[in-house]
Short mmCIF file of C-alpha atoms and ligand atoms in Angstrom, two decimals:
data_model
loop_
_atom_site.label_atom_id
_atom_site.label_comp_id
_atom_site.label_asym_id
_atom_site.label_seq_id
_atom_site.Cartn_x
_atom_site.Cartn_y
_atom_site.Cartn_z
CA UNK A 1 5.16 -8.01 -28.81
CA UNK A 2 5.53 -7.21 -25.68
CA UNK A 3 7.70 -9.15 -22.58
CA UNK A 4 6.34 -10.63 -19.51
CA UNK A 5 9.22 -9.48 -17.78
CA UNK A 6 8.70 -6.07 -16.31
CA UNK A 7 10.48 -5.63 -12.94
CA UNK A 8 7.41 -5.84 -10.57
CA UNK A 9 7.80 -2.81 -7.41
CA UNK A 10 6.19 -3.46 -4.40
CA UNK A 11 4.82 -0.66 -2.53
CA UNK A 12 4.08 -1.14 0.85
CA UNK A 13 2.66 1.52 3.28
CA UNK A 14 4.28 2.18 6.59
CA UNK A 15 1.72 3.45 9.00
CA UNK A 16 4.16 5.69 11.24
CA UNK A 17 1.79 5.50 14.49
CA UNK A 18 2.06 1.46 14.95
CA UNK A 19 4.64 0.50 12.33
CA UNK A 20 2.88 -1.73 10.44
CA UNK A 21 3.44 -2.26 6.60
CA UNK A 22 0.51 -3.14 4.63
CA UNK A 23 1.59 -4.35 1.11
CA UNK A 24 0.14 -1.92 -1.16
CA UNK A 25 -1.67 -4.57 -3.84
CA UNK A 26 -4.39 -5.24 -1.37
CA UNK A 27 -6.69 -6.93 -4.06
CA UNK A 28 -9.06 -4.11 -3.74
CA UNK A 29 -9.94 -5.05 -0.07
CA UNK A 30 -9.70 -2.16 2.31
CA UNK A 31 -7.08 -3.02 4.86
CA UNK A 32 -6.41 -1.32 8.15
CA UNK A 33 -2.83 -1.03 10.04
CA UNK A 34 -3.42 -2.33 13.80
CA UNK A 35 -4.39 1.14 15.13
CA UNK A 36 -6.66 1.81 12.09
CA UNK A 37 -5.06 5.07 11.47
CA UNK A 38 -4.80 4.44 7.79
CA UNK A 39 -6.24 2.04 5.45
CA UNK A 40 -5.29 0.50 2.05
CA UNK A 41 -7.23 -0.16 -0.98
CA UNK A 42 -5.35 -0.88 -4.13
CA UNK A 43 -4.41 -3.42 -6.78
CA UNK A 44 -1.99 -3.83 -9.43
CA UNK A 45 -2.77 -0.41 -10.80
CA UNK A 46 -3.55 1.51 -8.22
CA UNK A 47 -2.89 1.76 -4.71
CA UNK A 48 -5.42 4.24 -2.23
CA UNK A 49 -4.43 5.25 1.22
CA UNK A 50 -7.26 6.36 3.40
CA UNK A 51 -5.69 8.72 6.02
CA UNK A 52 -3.62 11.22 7.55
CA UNK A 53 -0.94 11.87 5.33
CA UNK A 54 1.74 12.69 8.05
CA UNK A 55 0.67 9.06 9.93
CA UNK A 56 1.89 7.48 6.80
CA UNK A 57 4.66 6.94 4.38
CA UNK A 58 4.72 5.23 1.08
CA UNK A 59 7.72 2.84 0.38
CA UNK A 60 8.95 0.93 -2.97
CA UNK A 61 11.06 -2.37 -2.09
ZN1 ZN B 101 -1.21 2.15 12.51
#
Protein backbone atom coordinates (compact mmCIF):
# COMPACT_ATOMS: atom_id res chain seq x y z
CA UNK A 1 0.00 0.00 0.00
CA UNK A 2 1.33 2.86 -0.81
CA UNK A 3 1.33 6.58 1.26
CA UNK A 4 -0.16 9.73 0.14
CA UNK A 5 2.58 11.45 1.60
CA UNK A 6 5.37 11.96 -0.86
CA UNK A 7 7.19 15.30 -0.35
CA UNK A 8 5.74 17.27 -3.37
CA UNK A 9 8.95 19.60 -5.26
CA UNK A 10 8.01 22.48 -6.98
CA UNK A 11 9.89 23.42 -9.94
CA UNK A 12 9.60 26.70 -11.10
CA UNK A 13 11.43 28.21 -14.16
CA UNK A 14 13.34 31.42 -13.89
CA UNK A 15 13.40 33.12 -17.21
CA UNK A 16 16.90 35.01 -16.78
CA UNK A 17 15.98 37.90 -19.42
CA UNK A 18 12.81 39.38 -17.31
CA UNK A 19 12.99 37.40 -14.07
CA UNK A 20 9.91 35.93 -14.01
CA UNK A 21 9.20 32.43 -12.40
CA UNK A 22 6.61 30.41 -13.97
CA UNK A 23 5.65 27.46 -11.67
CA UNK A 24 6.57 24.50 -13.56
CA UNK A 25 2.99 22.36 -13.16
CA UNK A 26 1.35 24.58 -15.68
CA UNK A 27 -1.68 22.15 -16.16
CA UNK A 28 -0.54 21.48 -19.61
CA UNK A 29 -1.23 25.14 -20.73
CA UNK A 30 1.65 26.74 -22.49
CA UNK A 31 2.71 29.71 -20.46
CA UNK A 32 4.98 32.54 -21.49
CA UNK A 33 7.41 34.70 -19.06
CA UNK A 34 6.58 38.56 -19.78
CA UNK A 35 9.15 38.88 -22.60
CA UNK A 36 8.05 35.51 -24.15
CA UNK A 37 11.52 34.31 -24.27
CA UNK A 38 10.59 30.95 -22.90
CA UNK A 39 7.47 29.13 -22.38
CA UNK A 40 6.18 26.35 -20.05
CA UNK A 41 4.14 23.37 -20.65
CA UNK A 42 4.07 20.74 -18.00
CA UNK A 43 2.05 18.93 -15.35
CA UNK A 44 2.60 16.77 -12.51
CA UNK A 45 4.83 14.51 -14.54
CA UNK A 46 6.41 16.42 -16.72
CA UNK A 47 7.49 19.81 -17.11
CA UNK A 48 8.59 21.29 -21.02
CA UNK A 49 10.47 24.48 -21.48
CA UNK A 50 10.23 25.96 -24.89
CA UNK A 51 13.42 28.09 -25.34
CA UNK A 52 16.83 29.18 -25.19
CA UNK A 53 18.47 27.19 -22.75
CA UNK A 54 20.97 29.92 -21.53
CA UNK A 55 17.66 32.51 -21.07
CA UNK A 56 16.53 30.03 -18.55
CA UNK A 57 17.18 28.16 -15.40
CA UNK A 58 15.29 25.42 -13.76
CA UNK A 59 14.79 25.69 -9.90
CA UNK A 60 13.34 23.09 -7.16
CA UNK A 61 11.85 24.99 -3.96
ZN1 LIG B 1 11.29 36.48 -19.83
Amino acid sequence: MEIANKPQKQTFIKCKKCGDEIFGDTKKKMTYCQCKSIAVDGCDDYVRVNGDKENYEIIDK
